[in-house]
């Protein structure tokens, strides 16, 4: 996306133009000095600089990947600060040197011509390498801030290609650009971008526990700002301004911007005043293009020696005629290959050291007859156990507290002859391994005692028996709801048959809300769910397809002016399908493990469909359906409450507060029987609804893991 690509595009354009101008001056100077034979040495140095920059980027990427999450935040934050320092220095250096850096490079090349080939290679390498390293560091930082690499890499690539084209145009005198103004304007923009990178880096350091104040927010607009809106995406992608920022981030951002921008602007004014004082008007007019003219020397140098109006630079003296047998020359490809291979090999060595293979943890053998062979009491801390199945059956393996059967870690589907990592944190307490083969009884190892304070997190397992009572209660709730649904859909059918379409719209919404409140059972309803509440997505005829039936088909007809005669058959079919579902439900298989999953999935679907208006067929009642989905979620949590209270006592109060918040927001969107359509909500109200639903989803996400049915026998 352009918002993620723009900072990298700008840095690629500016750094690429700096490096390109340097290369252009190097080439122009050599050509003018009649030393074209030395050009491969320049390109070798440039190639070495590119190889070093790419290797540096690889080291940054793989080094970060080898760290823990907290260490990654600290590492990324530190490099963000370093990147800001480099970019700031680069901006000020170019502001001072834009007018005279071509002359400095010419002087260095002239000196290098009198020395060996290695000096000229080193000159071009150092001149271009700094720009390359700065580009690699800033690009890595912006990619990390964007949480993706495609956009930043694309932006940097476009910037570098454009910079190369501009440099070629300057060299061939096709273009004339006032470089002083260009570097001044881009410098100001980069200072603003760097301020955002600084704020992002400070936040990383806070999350990596290097700096304090991670929870001291200066403002938190996440509940009122639509994070998906174009302006939010633009501000976050280009400027790294987020809806919630800590006081340290704000202070860093504002302080850096105020100090650095002030110094930069003062410096620009000072340079203008110095360049304008005592200089004739005609000379001042051309001063801004000084660097352009220096590069343009390459065009003049392209003429045969002696035709240039300027005297050529002194060339090196030709070597004397050798008196001994000529030595064997090195292959021409050797040095270019070496300058690419050496940085790559060094980067590979650094990566190998920074990203070693995980230390071989304790190997634990498991089978259907012997579980936990080789297990000894580990030291407290995080461990990587290597679980090796020596038996003949696929097994589930759990690290448990044998006194309570609480699970500290697990691996499922461990096939015979295979080894898999199982990472778990061990603290003071008693531990054992439990192996449950696919066909056989569970086997538990001998328990071991680990000294120290308790503190390792464990989940008390849930059995089919534990879920039997909640499942029974929820089935009774669904059965009552289906009985109500049958009555309501029959009334809806009667309304349409009698031509009472106004009443039918009201009764349609009542019946549809009843069905939506039974969401936890939709996986049990089998084909009835598609018949009763199926969407037209994927049907060849869309909303006019004959297989499009049920509530949404009737909704489309009622709110698109379809006559009652065209809806009679559909309404009667809905009433019959509802009655058929009620009759079939007591005999349908309802997997008890579905209950914990549905606690999260009902509102997932709400966020995906109802709150986007995707299922709306004209009634504008998506929020009414969302309200019914919330009621179904609340009912499901009621039956699961006894299991959740004992396993996560702090979860339900948090979830209850989330539900109350979301319910208030939904209540504010309707008056009586009228509901505001989703597409007519103002942005603030929509953002609050999405934010409240997302927060509730996040707080419900542990429920499936907490109440997962684990084999124990």
XYZ file of C-alpha atoms in Angstrom:
713
model
C 0.000 0.000 0.000
C 1.136 3.534 -0.807
C 0.932 4.702 2.809
C 3.498 2.049 3.805
C 5.536 2.550 0.624
C 5.872 6.357 0.709
C 8.502 6.704 3.493
C 10.647 4.042 1.814
C 10.062 5.624 -1.595
C 11.336 8.949 -0.300
C 14.397 7.456 1.359
C 15.105 5.358 -1.741
C 14.781 8.410 -3.994
C 16.910 10.675 -1.827
C 19.623 8.180 -0.883
C 19.614 6.783 -4.418
C 20.034 10.266 -5.849
C 22.898 11.025 -3.466
C 24.672 7.783 -4.311
C 23.887 8.204 -8.012
C 25.288 11.715 -8.088
C 28.456 10.489 -6.430
C 28.826 7.725 -9.019
C 28.108 10.202 -11.821
C 30.818 12.546 -10.603
C 33.263 9.642 -10.252
C 32.579 8.488 -13.805
C 32.654 12.004 -15.235
C 35.961 12.752 -13.545
C 37.607 9.599 -14.851
C 36.319 10.147 -18.374
C 37.521 13.732 -18.363
C 40.930 12.620 -17.121
C 41.220 10.159 -19.976
C 41.165 7.192 -17.584
C 38.242 5.200 -18.918
C 40.181 2.012 -18.283
C 39.772 2.645 -14.552
C 35.943 2.704 -14.723
C 35.625 -1.043 -13.810
C 37.311 -0.186 -10.515
C 34.564 2.342 -9.755
C 31.838 -0.160 -10.583
C 33.573 -2.787 -8.440
C 33.450 -0.443 -5.457
C 29.790 0.339 -6.147
C 29.007 -3.383 -6.383
C 30.793 -3.999 -3.100
C 28.762 -1.246 -1.420
C 25.491 -2.742 -2.701
C 26.497 -6.223 -1.533
C 27.412 -4.898 1.918
C 24.113 -3.011 2.234
C 22.013 -6.046 1.285
C 24.019 -8.257 3.651
C 23.481 -5.728 6.420
C 19.716 -5.880 5.807
C 19.801 -9.691 5.965
C 21.698 -9.583 9.254
C 19.126 -7.211 10.747
C 16.219 -9.382 9.587
C 17.527 -12.733 10.765
C 19.034 -11.407 13.971
C 15.656 -9.998 14.990
C 13.948 -13.291 14.090
C 16.191 -15.202 16.494
C 15.183 -13.117 19.512
C 12.284 -13.490 21.911
C 9.286 -11.206 21.484
C 10.447 -8.815 24.203
C 14.002 -8.794 22.867
C 12.698 -8.153 19.347
C 10.875 -5.063 20.594
C 14.015 -3.796 22.344
C 16.212 -4.592 19.310
C 13.818 -2.951 16.866
C 13.369 0.096 19.080
C 17.113 0.576 19.429
C 17.666 0.348 15.677
C 14.802 2.780 15.098
C 16.609 5.336 17.270
C 19.872 4.650 15.397
C 18.064 5.026 12.051
C 16.651 8.387 13.131
C 20.150 9.526 14.121
C 21.603 8.469 10.737
C 18.805 10.096 8.756
C 19.084 13.311 10.778
C 22.836 13.464 10.199
C 22.351 12.738 6.496
C 19.770 15.517 6.133
C 22.047 18.120 7.728
C 25.145 16.899 5.874
C 23.434 17.174 2.514
C 22.083 20.614 3.363
C 25.631 21.827 3.935
C 27.359 19.886 1.164
C 24.905 19.936 -1.750
C 26.758 22.791 -3.453
C 30.318 21.550 -3.061
C 30.338 17.793 -2.673
C 31.055 17.231 -6.392
C 34.307 19.151 -6.112
C 35.358 17.152 -3.063
C 34.753 13.870 -4.876
C 36.735 15.085 -7.912
C 39.646 15.879 -5.652
C 39.570 12.402 -4.096
C 39.412 10.726 -7.501
C 42.320 12.792 -8.766
C 44.401 11.627 -5.820
C 43.292 8.014 -6.302
C 44.367 8.034 -9.969
C 47.967 8.363 -8.910
C 47.697 5.277 -6.694
C 46.786 1.647 -7.182
C 43.499 0.159 -8.315
C 42.528 -0.699 -4.755
C 42.434 2.959 -3.760
C 39.914 3.853 -6.463
C 37.784 0.821 -5.536
C 37.896 1.918 -1.902
C 37.010 5.517 -2.822
C 33.851 4.516 -4.685
C 32.982 1.915 -2.040
C 33.162 4.421 0.809
C 31.328 7.089 -1.163
C 28.382 4.821 -1.993
C 28.507 2.453 0.999
C 27.367 5.007 3.531
C 24.253 5.758 1.528
C 23.569 2.039 1.132
C 23.876 1.279 4.833
C 21.608 4.193 5.713
C 19.066 2.965 3.165
C 19.170 -0.617 4.496
C 18.731 0.493 8.109
C 15.897 2.927 7.415
C 14.151 0.471 5.097
C 14.334 -2.284 7.727
C 12.914 0.110 10.320
C 10.003 1.249 8.155
C 9.196 -2.336 7.140
C 9.069 -3.340 10.796
C 6.824 -0.375 11.614
C 4.487 -1.360 8.767
C 4.413 -5.032 9.856
C 4.965 -6.043 6.242
C 7.760 -5.805 3.704
C 5.986 -5.689 0.329
C 4.951 -2.029 0.541
C 8.268 -0.641 1.858
C 10.330 -2.729 -0.580
C 8.139 -1.632 -3.491
C 8.405 2.008 -2.475
C 12.187 1.816 -2.059
C 12.541 0.057 -5.409
C 10.527 2.733 -7.213
C 12.543 5.463 -5.497
C 15.881 3.894 -6.470
C 14.809 3.378 -10.092
C 13.622 6.980 -10.322
C 16.864 8.186 -8.730
C 18.890 6.206 -11.283
C 16.870 7.739 -14.127
C 17.390 11.254 -12.755
C 21.132 10.707 -12.375
C 21.378 9.430 -15.928
C 19.501 12.487 -17.140
C 21.805 14.794 -15.178
C 24.890 13.036 -16.497
C 23.690 13.285 -20.094
C 22.555 16.901 -19.521
C 18.992 15.927 -20.419
C 17.736 17.311 -17.096
C 18.548 20.283 -14.903
C 17.445 20.101 -11.275
C 18.110 22.580 -8.519
C 19.594 20.022 -6.127
C 19.812 22.452 -3.231
C 16.074 23.027 -3.295
C 15.410 19.330 -3.830
C 17.473 18.239 -0.833
C 15.990 21.018 1.291
C 12.391 20.012 0.525
C 12.963 16.287 0.952
C 14.973 16.979 4.088
C 11.995 18.671 5.715
C 9.690 15.780 4.797
C 12.218 13.231 6.104
C 12.446 15.065 9.409
C 8.677 14.662 9.848
C 8.875 10.955 8.928
C 11.871 10.466 11.240
C 9.870 11.986 14.109
C 7.275 9.224 13.603
C 9.985 6.552 13.459
C 11.381 7.940 16.718
C 7.956 7.682 18.363
C 7.551 4.127 17.065
C 11.024 3.222 18.340
C 10.292 4.612 21.791
C 7.114 2.533 21.916
C 9.110 -0.568 20.983
C 11.552 0.138 23.792
C 8.641 0.489 26.204
C 7.155 -2.815 25.065
C 10.610 -4.377 25.383
C 10.698 -3.129 29.042
C 13.791 -1.015 28.297
C 11.926 2.239 28.972
C 9.127 2.854 31.505
C 5.682 4.342 30.932
C 4.265 1.690 28.618
C 0.768 2.121 30.080
C 0.879 5.905 30.606
C -1.131 7.038 27.591
C -1.261 10.685 26.596
C -4.398 9.892 24.599
C -6.331 6.817 23.469
C -8.696 7.427 20.563
C -8.967 3.787 19.526
C -12.602 3.706 20.612
C -13.596 6.722 18.536
C -11.277 6.573 15.523
C -11.889 4.156 12.687
C -8.546 2.357 12.380
C -9.476 1.160 8.898
C -10.331 4.596 7.497
C -8.092 6.067 4.806
C -6.903 8.905 6.992
C -5.980 6.547 9.856
C -4.080 4.298 7.487
C -2.285 7.277 5.951
C -1.266 8.814 9.276
C -0.071 5.506 10.675
C 1.681 4.356 7.508
C 3.482 7.591 6.634
C 3.871 9.392 9.973
C 3.612 6.480 12.444
C 0.918 8.341 14.355
C -1.406 5.849 16.055
C -4.778 6.333 17.804
C -3.132 5.582 21.166
C 0.262 7.034 22.134
C 2.119 7.178 25.423
C 3.430 10.367 26.973
C 6.985 9.342 26.097
C 6.065 8.852 22.437
C 4.355 12.236 22.263
C 7.253 13.974 24.008
C 9.792 12.329 21.705
C 7.799 13.113 18.574
C 7.056 16.744 19.418
C 10.493 17.420 20.908
C 12.403 15.979 17.950
C 10.209 17.751 15.409
C 10.459 21.115 17.169
C 14.230 21.052 17.731
C 15.434 19.428 14.504
C 13.057 21.259 12.161
C 13.967 24.609 13.760
C 17.701 23.961 13.362
C 17.230 22.755 9.802
C 15.168 25.777 8.731
C 17.648 28.185 10.376
C 20.490 26.439 8.598
C 18.748 26.713 5.257
C 18.216 30.457 5.764
C 21.845 30.873 6.771
C 23.076 29.108 3.668
C 20.845 31.278 1.464
C 22.056 34.476 3.111
C 25.714 33.466 2.766
C 25.269 32.452 -0.848
C 23.440 35.664 -1.673
C 25.728 38.173 0.104
C 28.153 39.957 -2.239
C 27.430 37.681 -5.186
C 26.271 39.110 -8.491
C 22.733 38.297 -9.484
C 23.789 36.193 -12.431
C 26.158 34.131 -10.265
C 23.426 33.594 -7.655
C 21.057 32.381 -10.344
C 23.363 29.530 -11.236
C 24.555 28.674 -7.737
C 21.696 26.304 -7.030
C 22.688 24.189 -9.972
C 26.344 23.882 -9.005
C 26.081 20.188 -8.422
C 24.181 19.796 -11.686
C 26.993 21.456 -13.591
C 29.563 19.288 -11.857
C 27.734 16.188 -12.994
C 27.272 17.660 -16.450
C 31.046 17.718 -16.818
C 30.660 14.080 -17.756
C 28.913 15.130 -20.976
C 31.710 17.490 -21.857
C 34.215 14.799 -20.980
C 32.638 12.489 -23.490
C 34.265 14.498 -26.289
C 37.658 13.358 -27.557
C 40.658 14.484 -25.481
C 41.755 17.986 -26.329
C 38.317 19.225 -27.452
C 37.098 20.129 -23.979
C 37.325 23.842 -23.178
C 38.629 22.954 -19.733
C 42.083 21.501 -19.262
C 41.932 17.782 -18.472
C 43.018 16.508 -15.127
C 46.498 14.978 -15.117
C 46.474 11.315 -15.908
C 48.800 8.811 -14.377
C 52.084 8.266 -16.168
C 52.223 5.205 -18.392
C 54.260 2.400 -16.921
C 57.725 1.736 -18.287
C 58.295 -1.157 -20.633
C 58.692 -4.315 -18.590
C 62.092 -5.957 -18.694
C 60.982 -9.213 -17.107
C 58.468 -11.831 -18.081
C 54.908 -10.567 -17.521
C 53.167 -11.931 -14.476
C 49.953 -13.865 -14.819
C 46.979 -11.474 -14.674
C 44.024 -12.124 -12.399
C 40.756 -13.040 -14.131
C 38.568 -9.957 -14.665
C 35.663 -11.561 -12.824
C 37.609 -12.356 -9.653
C 37.339 -9.027 -7.835
C 33.602 -8.413 -8.608
C 32.755 -11.924 -7.432
C 34.860 -11.462 -4.317
C 33.285 -8.162 -3.324
C 29.842 -9.759 -3.519
C 30.750 -13.097 -1.957
C 32.722 -11.779 1.024
C 29.900 -9.618 2.509
C 27.414 -12.422 1.833
C 29.642 -14.969 3.587
C 30.211 -12.634 6.528
C 26.448 -12.000 6.768
C 25.814 -15.744 6.699
C 28.315 -16.244 9.512
C 26.685 -13.530 11.614
C 23.230 -14.995 10.946
C 24.436 -18.462 11.893
C 25.810 -17.151 15.173
C 22.821 -14.914 15.883
C 20.243 -17.514 14.881
C 21.607 -20.861 16.066
C 19.575 -24.008 16.185
C 17.600 -24.329 19.396
C 19.649 -25.933 22.102
C 18.916 -29.612 22.205
C 16.380 -29.936 24.976
C 15.703 -32.960 27.097
C 14.497 -35.850 24.934
C 11.432 -37.566 26.343
C 10.383 -40.912 24.885
C 6.679 -41.742 24.773
C 4.706 -44.788 23.728
C 1.439 -46.575 24.437
C 3.153 -48.580 27.211
C 5.820 -46.276 28.614
C 5.342 -42.506 28.885
C 8.031 -40.005 29.823
C 11.103 -42.205 29.658
C 14.207 -40.083 30.246
C 12.311 -37.314 32.033
C 14.194 -35.810 34.972
C 13.398 -32.844 37.175
C 14.221 -29.735 35.099
C 15.408 -26.400 36.402
C 12.725 -23.692 36.699
C 12.278 -21.727 33.507
C 11.219 -22.139 29.889
C 12.110 -25.520 28.385
C 12.020 -27.075 24.935
C 11.272 -30.782 25.429
C 11.900 -33.083 22.460
C 9.019 -35.541 22.408
C 9.926 -38.760 20.552
C 7.251 -41.373 19.905
C 8.904 -44.802 20.202
C 5.597 -46.689 20.089
C 3.344 -47.948 17.328
C 0.385 -45.595 17.798
C -0.234 -41.889 17.327
C -0.539 -40.261 20.744
C -1.594 -37.110 22.502
C 1.069 -36.020 25.003
C 0.510 -33.687 27.944
C 2.798 -32.233 30.593
C 0.556 -32.223 33.665
C 0.305 -31.615 37.368
C -0.626 -35.148 38.511
C -2.425 -33.860 41.604
C -4.951 -31.787 39.622
C -4.456 -33.009 36.021
C -3.833 -29.391 35.033
C -2.032 -29.133 31.687
C 1.178 -27.097 31.291
C 1.909 -28.067 27.706
C 0.645 -30.419 25.034
C 1.281 -31.828 21.607
C -1.377 -33.573 19.581
C -1.109 -36.236 16.904
C 2.484 -37.322 17.619
C 2.973 -40.070 15.030
C 5.128 -43.163 15.611
C 8.819 -42.599 14.995
C 8.534 -38.788 14.935
C 9.977 -36.109 17.190
C 8.328 -32.806 17.975
C 9.148 -29.844 20.210
C 6.967 -29.128 23.209
C 7.726 -25.783 24.826
C 6.536 -25.242 28.385
C 7.404 -23.055 31.360
C 8.303 -24.912 34.544
C 8.177 -23.420 38.045
C 7.977 -24.864 41.536
C 5.584 -27.836 41.638
C 5.028 -31.444 40.622
C 5.157 -32.568 36.991
C 4.480 -35.732 35.018
C 3.868 -36.801 31.414
C 0.574 -38.282 30.286
C 0.367 -40.142 26.973
C -2.992 -40.963 25.424
C -2.645 -43.323 22.426
C -5.230 -43.310 19.656
C -6.312 -46.832 20.610
C -5.572 -47.631 24.211
C -5.561 -46.392 27.773
C -3.725 -43.332 29.031
C -0.310 -43.857 30.566
C 1.181 -41.457 33.132
C 4.870 -41.182 33.964
C 6.439 -41.020 37.364
C 6.068 -37.569 38.913
C 9.067 -35.330 39.563
C 9.360 -32.399 41.930
C 10.732 -29.004 40.871
C 11.877 -26.681 43.636
C 11.195 -22.979 43.808
C 8.147 -20.752 43.874
C 5.007 -21.732 41.996
C 3.916 -19.639 39.057
C 3.718 -21.733 35.881
C 0.385 -21.325 34.115
C -1.705 -24.466 33.749
C -5.157 -25.229 32.377
C -7.440 -27.618 34.234
C -8.677 -30.041 31.545
C -12.301 -30.369 30.560
C -13.947 -33.707 29.830
C -17.065 -34.620 27.880
C -18.733 -35.210 31.245
C -17.906 -31.643 32.369
C -19.629 -30.238 29.286
C -22.669 -32.511 29.551
C -24.644 -30.194 31.854
C -23.934 -27.005 29.862
C -24.826 -28.834 26.646
C -28.102 -30.052 28.095
C -29.025 -26.548 29.264
C -28.171 -25.017 25.914
C -30.087 -27.651 23.958
C -33.149 -26.800 26.057
C -32.628 -23.095 25.234
C -32.414 -23.870 21.503
C -35.465 -26.106 21.625
C -37.517 -23.304 23.185
C -36.222 -20.877 20.587
C -37.158 -23.210 17.723
C -40.694 -23.565 19.080
C -40.993 -19.778 19.063
C -39.478 -19.644 15.577
C -42.084 -22.027 14.169
C -44.902 -19.813 15.445
C -43.273 -16.625 14.156
C -42.467 -17.923 10.666
C -46.009 -19.253 10.289
C -47.338 -15.810 11.198
C -44.986 -14.255 8.661
C -46.299 -16.649 6.003
C -49.889 -15.770 6.889
C -49.115 -12.046 6.592
C -47.686 -12.452 3.110
C -50.487 -14.725 1.966
C -53.011 -12.076 3.107
C -51.063 -9.274 1.412
C -50.202 -7.494 4.690
C -46.674 -6.590 3.605
C -46.228 -3.798 6.166
C -47.013 -6.193 9.003
C -44.885 -8.837 7.300
C -41.811 -6.584 7.508
C -42.244 -6.242 11.271
C -42.888 -9.962 11.753
C -39.941 -10.822 9.497
C -37.542 -8.934 11.769
C -38.993 -10.560 14.902
C -38.609 -14.066 13.492
C -35.143 -13.406 12.077
C -33.870 -12.108 15.411
C -35.174 -15.264 17.096
C -33.230 -17.437 14.667
C -30.069 -15.304 14.992
C -30.107 -15.722 18.771
C -29.594 -19.504 18.299
C -26.193 -18.996 16.638
C -24.255 -21.428 18.806
C -26.176 -24.306 17.236
C -25.779 -23.370 13.564
C -23.224 -26.142 13.042
C -25.787 -28.651 14.299
C -28.661 -27.580 12.045
C -27.030 -29.229 9.004
C -28.773 -28.354 5.701
C -31.578 -26.485 7.465
C -29.321 -23.485 8.150
C -28.690 -22.868 4.437
C -32.405 -23.202 3.670
C -33.486 -20.895 6.498
C -30.769 -18.251 6.576
C -28.549 -18.824 3.527
C -26.905 -15.964 1.616
C -27.029 -15.550 -2.166
C -23.218 -15.508 -2.402
C -21.978 -17.983 -4.970
C -25.382 -18.766 -6.487
C -25.395 -18.422 -10.304
C -28.491 -16.232 -10.307
C -27.613 -14.252 -7.179
C -30.697 -12.924 -5.399
C -32.878 -14.204 -8.249
C -31.573 -17.774 -8.086
C -34.274 -20.335 -7.310
C -32.032 -21.878 -4.622
C -31.943 -18.575 -2.736
C -34.550 -19.179 -0.012
C -35.310 -18.343 3.593
C -35.150 -15.143 5.580
C -32.802 -13.203 3.320
C -34.783 -14.070 0.187
C -37.965 -12.782 1.827
C -36.104 -9.703 3.051
C -35.029 -8.897 -0.497
C -38.582 -9.201 -1.775
C -40.226 -7.235 1.039
C -37.821 -4.285 0.736
C -37.569 -4.234 -3.053
C -41.267 -3.895 -3.867
C -41.916 -7.500 -4.828
C -45.651 -8.361 -4.754
C -47.049 -10.773 -2.184
C -47.857 -13.303 -4.898
C -44.147 -13.725 -5.618
C -43.278 -14.290 -1.951
C -46.054 -16.685 -0.891
C -44.162 -19.822 -1.857
C -40.896 -18.671 -0.277
C -42.620 -17.713 2.991
C -44.503 -20.998 3.198
C -41.281 -22.902 2.527
C -39.568 -21.001 5.360
C -42.367 -21.953 7.763
C -42.093 -25.603 6.706
C -38.284 -25.626 7.039
C -38.538 -24.089 10.520
C -41.003 -26.782 11.567
C -38.761 -29.437 10.033
C -35.752 -28.141 11.954
C -37.622 -28.193 15.245
C -38.635 -31.783 14.619
C -35.123 -32.867 13.607
C -33.132 -30.990 16.259
C -33.642 -33.435 19.176
C -32.102 -36.162 17.017
C -29.231 -34.101 15.597
C -25.736 -34.590 16.973
C -24.573 -31.556 18.937
C -20.838 -31.850 19.662
C -20.236 -30.554 23.182
C -16.842 -29.177 22.119
C -18.708 -26.785 19.787
C -19.954 -24.763 22.749
C -16.558 -23.191 23.648
C -15.850 -22.515 19.967
C -19.182 -20.784 19.357
C -18.562 -18.364 22.239
C -16.039 -16.711 19.948
C -17.358 -17.541 16.488
C -20.848 -15.994 16.817
C -19.419 -12.506 17.210
C -16.672 -13.214 14.669
C -19.423 -13.711 12.098
C -21.192 -10.612 13.399
C -18.109 -8.489 12.812
C -17.581 -10.019 9.372
C -21.137 -9.907 8.058
C -23.643 -7.859 10.076
C -21.345 -4.963 10.983
C -20.183 -4.643 7.377
C -23.683 -4.764 5.906
C -22.690 -7.810 3.843
C -25.879 -9.738 4.646
C -28.255 -6.784 4.315
C -30.790 -7.394 1.541
C -32.542 -4.063 1.894
C -34.067 -3.909 5.378
C -31.115 -2.084 6.981
C -31.540 -4.209 10.121
C -28.019 -5.620 10.364
C -27.606 -4.065 13.808
C -30.808 -5.764 14.987
C -29.286 -9.092 13.953
C -26.045 -8.149 15.708
C -28.073 -7.458 18.841
C -29.652 -10.918 18.586
C -26.201 -12.476 18.092
C -25.028 -10.760 21.261
C -28.035 -12.170 23.122
C -27.117 -15.662 21.900
C -23.515 -15.183 23.045
C -24.682 -14.024 26.458
C -26.898 -17.114 26.824
C -24.015 -19.376 25.864
C -21.735 -17.802 28.475
C -24.417 -18.356 31.108
C -24.285 -22.133 30.615
C -20.458 -22.117 30.466
C -20.056 -19.897 33.529
C -19.481 -22.718 36.086
C -16.562 -24.090 34.046
C -15.026 -20.709 33.265
C -15.265 -19.388 36.829
C -13.029 -22.127 38.221
C -10.470 -21.916 35.383
C -10.258 -18.182 34.705
C -11.966 -16.255 37.524
C -10.974 -12.871 36.048
C -12.264 -13.612 32.557
C -16.023 -13.381 33.044
C -16.047 -9.981 34.811
C -14.013 -8.568 31.937
C -16.282 -10.157 29.335
C -19.399 -8.957 31.168
C -18.079 -5.393 31.067
C -17.387 -5.764 27.326
C -20.903 -7.075 26.688
C -22.452 -4.214 28.645
C -20.444 -1.683 26.632
C -21.411 -3.265 23.301
C -25.053 -3.563 24.339
C -25.233 0.163 25.143
C -23.787 1.008 21.753
C -26.316 -1.236 19.994
C -29.184 0.185 22.044
C -28.249 3.681 20.885
C -28.740 2.662 17.243
C -32.485 1.999 17.398
C -35.646 3.667 18.595
C -38.674 1.459 19.086
C -38.735 -0.969 16.165
C -36.527 1.168 13.917
C -32.812 0.482 13.506
C -30.152 2.653 11.891
C -28.685 0.889 8.817
C -24.986 0.133 9.114
C -24.111 2.265 6.087
C -25.813 5.297 7.666
C -23.862 5.232 10.897
C -21.473 8.124 11.313
C -17.817 7.156 11.395
C -17.441 7.659 15.115
C -20.391 5.412 15.977
C -19.218 2.759 13.493
C -15.688 2.828 14.875
C -16.981 2.447 18.429
C -19.144 -0.523 17.470
C -16.284 -2.229 15.665
C -13.900 -1.476 18.508
C -16.254 -2.779 21.199
C -16.960 -5.958 19.215
C -13.259 -6.477 18.552
C -12.409 -6.032 22.234
C -15.089 -8.527 23.244
C -13.763 -10.989 20.677
C -10.238 -10.587 22.026
C -11.369 -11.198 25.595
C -13.395 -14.249 24.519
C -10.511 -15.767 22.550
C -9.113 -17.822 25.502
C -12.427 -19.680 25.991
C -11.814 -22.426 23.370
C -8.412 -23.247 24.871
C -9.666 -23.106 28.443
C -12.539 -25.482 27.711
C -10.915 -27.748 25.121
C -11.810 -31.369 25.635
C -8.537 -33.238 26.208
C -8.238 -36.999 26.147
C -7.504 -38.543 29.505
C -8.165 -42.226 28.932
